Amino acid sequence: DADVTQTPRNRITKTGKRIMLECSQTKGHDRMYWYRQDPGLGLRLIYYSFDVKDINKGEISDGYSVSRQAQAKFSLSLESAIPNQTALYFCATSDGLAGSYEQYFGPGTRLTVT
Amino acid sequence: AQSVTQLGSHVSVSEGALVLLRCNYSSSVPPYLFWYVQYPNQGLQLLLKYTTGATLVKGINGFEAEFKKSETSFHLTKPSAHMSDAAEYFCAVRITGANNLFFGTGTRLTVIP
């Protein structure tokens, strides 16, 4: 079974709708991240969380919110989706131990906003 | 300020030829450096990383990268390309004091038979 899972894998929604993307991990990591990937722009950080009570904005948090329901679960919400939020969204995790900064990625959620 | 720059959004090589993907970072202090690979319809997978110590780092699938402080570079190489290497490659850095990674814009590698 995959260590980092994302649901749904694909989603088409309409402008103005609320949508939630979910991420779960079995790696036991305390740090979790949400990125979006756009062609030619690489990965940009939306939000990150270092534990259940810690939520931090990333580079492009406007229009998004997150919830860290448990150490293993981190969800991303679009309160009112707009077409320029069409992108590939990735969840990632990392271990908070000193010197360990590599991140482990889920398979991604392809979101289309029409 | 751009923390990491990948030169060339697309690179094409013939099967069996040398693969060279370029990455430069901007930091006055040597950062932690990573290369990730993304195969079609998949998430990112760690290829290799540099934290401290030996500047030539070997990764999976025959890839390696060399940290050159004087050039602020961390280029990825593989002596002989294989068709299965076709993917998108991302360089990432962790700047000292930062809590997260900064990713480059990616280089798509095409391998020509």
Short mmCIF file of C-alpha atoms in Angstrom, two decimals:
data_model
loop_
_atom_site.label_atom_id
_atom_site.label_comp_id
_atom_site.label_asym_id
_atom_site.label_seq_id
_atom_site.Cartn_x
_atom_site.Cartn_y
_atom_site.Cartn_z
CA ASP A 1 0.00 0.00 0.00
CA ALA A 2 1.15 3.54 -0.76
CA ASP A 3 2.60 5.51 2.14
CA VAL A 4 0.95 8.78 1.08
CA THR A 5 -2.50 8.60 -0.44
CA GLN A 6 -4.65 11.33 -1.95
CA THR A 7 -8.35 11.34 -2.68
CA PRO A 8 -9.83 11.93 -5.13
CA ARG A 9 -7.29 11.32 -7.89
CA ASN A 10 -9.27 13.30 -10.40
CA ARG A 11 -12.01 15.85 -9.90
CA ILE A 12 -13.96 18.13 -12.18
CA THR A 13 -15.96 20.85 -10.49
CA LYS A 14 -17.70 24.07 -11.39
CA THR A 15 -16.76 27.63 -10.56
CA GLY A 16 -18.00 28.64 -7.12
CA LYS A 17 -18.22 25.15 -5.69
CA ARG A 18 -16.52 24.14 -2.47
CA ILE A 19 -14.16 21.22 -2.79
CA MET A 20 -11.95 19.30 -0.41
CA LEU A 21 -8.87 17.28 -1.29
CA GLU A 22 -7.72 14.77 1.26
CA CYS A 23 -4.33 13.35 2.13
CA SER A 24 -3.47 10.48 4.43
CA GLN A 25 -0.10 9.03 5.32
CA THR A 26 1.15 5.92 7.05
CA LYS A 27 4.78 7.00 7.28
CA GLY A 28 4.42 8.34 10.81
CA HIS A 29 5.79 11.72 9.76
CA ASP A 30 4.78 14.82 11.65
CA ARG A 31 5.21 17.29 8.79
CA MET A 32 2.77 17.55 5.90
CA TYR A 33 2.57 19.86 2.89
CA TRP A 34 0.26 20.83 0.05
CA TYR A 35 1.65 21.91 -3.32
CA ARG A 36 0.18 22.76 -6.65
CA GLN A 37 1.94 22.01 -9.92
CA ASP A 38 1.38 24.05 -13.06
CA PRO A 39 3.21 23.55 -16.36
CA GLY A 40 6.36 25.66 -16.48
CA LEU A 41 6.00 26.78 -12.88
CA GLY A 42 7.14 23.71 -11.01
CA LEU A 43 5.75 23.06 -7.56
CA ARG A 44 4.54 25.89 -5.38
CA LEU A 45 3.81 25.51 -1.69
CA ILE A 46 0.26 26.27 -0.58
CA TYR A 47 0.26 25.34 3.12
CA TYR A 48 2.32 23.26 5.47
CA SER A 49 1.87 21.83 8.94
CA PHE A 50 4.51 20.62 11.37
CA ASP A 51 2.05 19.06 13.79
CA VAL A 52 -1.67 18.95 14.48
CA LYS A 53 -1.69 22.39 16.12
CA ASP A 54 0.64 24.04 13.62
CA ILE A 55 -0.55 25.45 10.29
CA ASN A 56 1.51 27.76 8.12
CA LYS A 57 0.85 29.60 4.88
CA GLY A 58 3.06 28.91 1.95
CA GLU A 59 3.83 30.88 -1.17
CA ILE A 60 0.32 30.81 -2.65
CA SER A 61 -2.27 30.34 0.10
CA ASP A 62 -4.90 32.80 -1.14
CA GLY A 63 -8.13 31.01 -2.02
CA TYR A 64 -7.18 27.88 -0.07
CA SER A 65 -7.59 26.64 3.49
CA VAL A 66 -6.36 23.52 5.25
CA SER A 67 -7.22 21.33 8.19
CA ARG A 68 -4.91 18.96 10.03
CA GLN A 69 -7.39 16.51 11.51
CA ALA A 70 -4.78 14.14 12.90
CA GLN A 71 -1.09 13.50 12.54
CA ALA A 72 -1.84 11.32 9.53
CA LYS A 73 -4.44 13.48 7.81
CA PHE A 74 -4.14 16.86 6.12
CA SER A 75 -6.90 18.21 3.90
CA LEU A 76 -6.96 21.11 1.48
CA SER A 77 -10.13 23.06 0.76
CA LEU A 78 -11.08 25.43 -1.98
CA GLU A 79 -13.97 27.43 -0.52
CA SER A 80 -15.13 28.80 -3.87
CA ALA A 81 -13.28 27.23 -6.76
CA ILE A 82 -12.20 29.35 -9.71
CA PRO A 83 -10.81 28.25 -13.10
CA ASN A 84 -7.23 29.34 -12.38
CA GLN A 85 -7.16 26.80 -9.56
CA THR A 86 -7.14 24.11 -12.22
CA ALA A 87 -3.89 22.28 -11.50
CA LEU A 88 -2.26 19.12 -10.21
CA TYR A 89 -2.20 19.08 -6.42
CA PHE A 90 0.31 17.11 -4.38
CA CYS A 91 0.47 16.25 -0.74
CA ALA A 92 3.85 15.50 0.78
CA THR A 93 5.25 14.46 4.14
CA SER A 94 8.59 14.69 5.87
CA ASP A 95 10.14 13.56 9.10
CA GLY A 96 10.85 16.35 11.57
CA LEU A 97 14.12 14.82 12.71
CA ALA A 98 17.09 17.14 12.37
CA GLY A 99 18.90 16.70 9.10
CA SER A 100 16.04 14.92 7.39
CA TYR A 101 14.40 17.28 4.95
CA GLU A 102 13.46 15.07 2.03
CA GLN A 103 9.78 14.97 1.29
CA TYR A 104 7.64 12.03 0.23
CA PHE A 105 4.88 12.70 -2.23
CA GLY A 106 1.45 11.32 -2.88
CA PRO A 107 0.27 10.44 -6.40
CA GLY A 108 -1.47 13.76 -6.92
CA THR A 109 -5.01 15.01 -7.52
CA ARG A 110 -5.83 16.47 -10.89
CA LEU A 111 -8.41 19.20 -10.36
CA THR A 112 -10.28 20.89 -13.17
CA VAL A 113 -12.49 23.90 -12.47
CA THR A 114 -14.88 24.74 -15.29
CA ALA B 1 14.22 35.91 -5.01
CA GLN B 2 14.57 32.72 -7.01
CA SER B 3 16.21 30.08 -4.83
CA VAL B 4 16.75 27.46 -7.49
CA THR B 5 17.04 27.70 -11.27
CA GLN B 6 16.85 24.85 -13.73
CA LEU B 7 18.30 25.71 -17.12
CA GLY B 8 16.34 24.20 -19.95
CA SER B 9 12.70 23.28 -19.57
CA HIS B 10 13.12 20.52 -22.17
CA VAL B 11 16.15 18.34 -22.85
CA SER B 12 16.34 15.64 -25.52
CA VAL B 13 19.05 13.00 -25.68
CA SER B 14 19.56 9.87 -27.71
CA GLU B 15 19.36 6.52 -26.02
CA GLY B 16 22.81 5.69 -24.69
CA ALA B 17 23.96 9.31 -24.62
CA LEU B 18 25.00 11.32 -21.61
CA VAL B 19 22.24 12.98 -19.62
CA LEU B 20 23.03 16.38 -18.09
CA LEU B 21 20.33 18.38 -16.31
CA ARG B 22 21.39 21.69 -14.84
CA CYS B 23 20.48 23.19 -11.48
CA ASN B 24 21.84 26.32 -9.86
CA TYR B 25 20.86 27.68 -6.47
CA SER B 26 21.13 31.08 -4.85
CA SER B 27 22.31 30.96 -1.26
CA SER B 28 25.31 32.35 0.57
CA VAL B 29 25.36 29.24 2.74
CA PRO B 30 25.45 25.76 1.20
CA PRO B 31 21.90 24.46 1.28
CA TYR B 32 20.57 20.95 1.28
CA LEU B 33 19.98 19.92 -2.32
CA PHE B 34 17.67 17.36 -3.86
CA TRP B 35 16.74 15.93 -7.22
CA TYR B 36 13.29 14.44 -7.72
CA VAL B 37 11.86 12.60 -10.72
CA GLN B 38 8.24 12.58 -11.82
CA TYR B 39 7.09 9.85 -14.19
CA PRO B 40 3.86 10.41 -16.13
CA ASN B 41 0.77 10.40 -13.93
CA GLN B 42 2.79 9.84 -10.79
CA GLY B 43 4.00 11.81 -7.80
CA LEU B 44 7.57 12.93 -7.25
CA GLN B 45 10.18 10.39 -6.23
CA LEU B 46 13.50 11.25 -4.60
CA LEU B 47 16.48 10.49 -6.85
CA LEU B 48 19.27 11.72 -4.61
CA LYS B 49 20.17 14.35 -2.05
CA TYR B 50 23.16 16.30 -0.76
CA THR B 51 23.31 17.43 2.85
CA THR B 52 26.94 17.42 3.96
CA GLY B 53 30.10 15.45 3.27
CA ALA B 54 31.04 14.00 -0.11
CA THR B 55 30.14 16.38 -2.90
CA LEU B 56 29.49 13.63 -5.46
CA VAL B 57 26.22 12.00 -4.62
CA LYS B 58 24.94 8.80 -6.18
CA GLY B 59 21.27 8.12 -6.49
CA ILE B 60 18.89 5.57 -7.87
CA ASN B 61 18.72 4.39 -11.49
CA GLY B 62 22.37 5.28 -12.20
CA PHE B 63 21.99 9.01 -11.63
CA GLU B 64 24.49 11.12 -9.76
CA ALA B 65 24.98 14.79 -8.98
CA GLU B 66 27.90 16.88 -7.87
CA PHE B 67 27.64 19.79 -5.46
CA LYS B 68 29.97 22.58 -6.60
CA LYS B 69 29.99 25.40 -4.08
CA SER B 70 32.10 27.73 -6.24
CA GLU B 71 29.57 27.43 -9.06
CA THR B 72 26.47 27.20 -6.80
CA SER B 73 25.46 24.23 -8.89
CA PHE B 74 24.07 20.75 -8.41
CA HIS B 75 23.83 19.29 -11.91
CA LEU B 76 22.34 15.84 -12.44
CA THR B 77 24.07 13.37 -14.75
CA LYS B 78 23.76 9.84 -16.05
CA PRO B 79 26.38 8.34 -18.36
CA SER B 80 23.97 6.48 -20.62
CA ALA B 81 20.32 7.39 -21.10
CA HIS B 82 17.68 4.72 -21.15
CA MET B 83 14.20 5.00 -22.57
CA SER B 84 12.81 4.56 -19.07
CA ASP B 85 14.54 7.79 -17.98
CA ALA B 86 12.00 9.88 -19.88
CA ALA B 87 10.32 11.93 -17.17
CA GLU B 88 10.29 15.35 -15.59
CA TYR B 89 13.09 16.18 -13.18
CA PHE B 90 12.95 18.73 -10.39
CA CYS B 91 15.78 20.23 -8.43
CA ALA B 92 14.92 21.42 -4.91
CA VAL B 93 16.78 23.23 -2.17
CA ARG B 94 16.36 23.71 1.52
CA ILE B 95 17.82 27.08 2.40
CA THR B 96 19.37 27.33 5.87
CA GLY B 97 16.73 28.50 8.30
CA ALA B 98 13.83 27.64 6.01
CA ASN B 99 11.23 25.11 7.05
CA ASN B 100 10.45 23.80 3.59
CA LEU B 101 11.88 23.02 0.16
CA PHE B 102 11.94 25.34 -2.83
CA PHE B 103 11.50 23.62 -6.17
CA GLY B 104 12.78 24.56 -9.58
CA THR B 105 10.46 24.76 -12.54
CA GLY B 106 11.43 21.34 -13.81
CA THR B 107 13.16 19.86 -16.86
CA ARG B 108 11.37 17.42 -19.09
CA LEU B 109 13.74 14.77 -20.41
CA THR B 110 12.96 13.06 -23.69
CA VAL B 111 14.98 10.03 -24.75
CA ILE B 112 15.13 9.41 -28.48
CA PRO B 113 15.47 5.79 -29.65
#
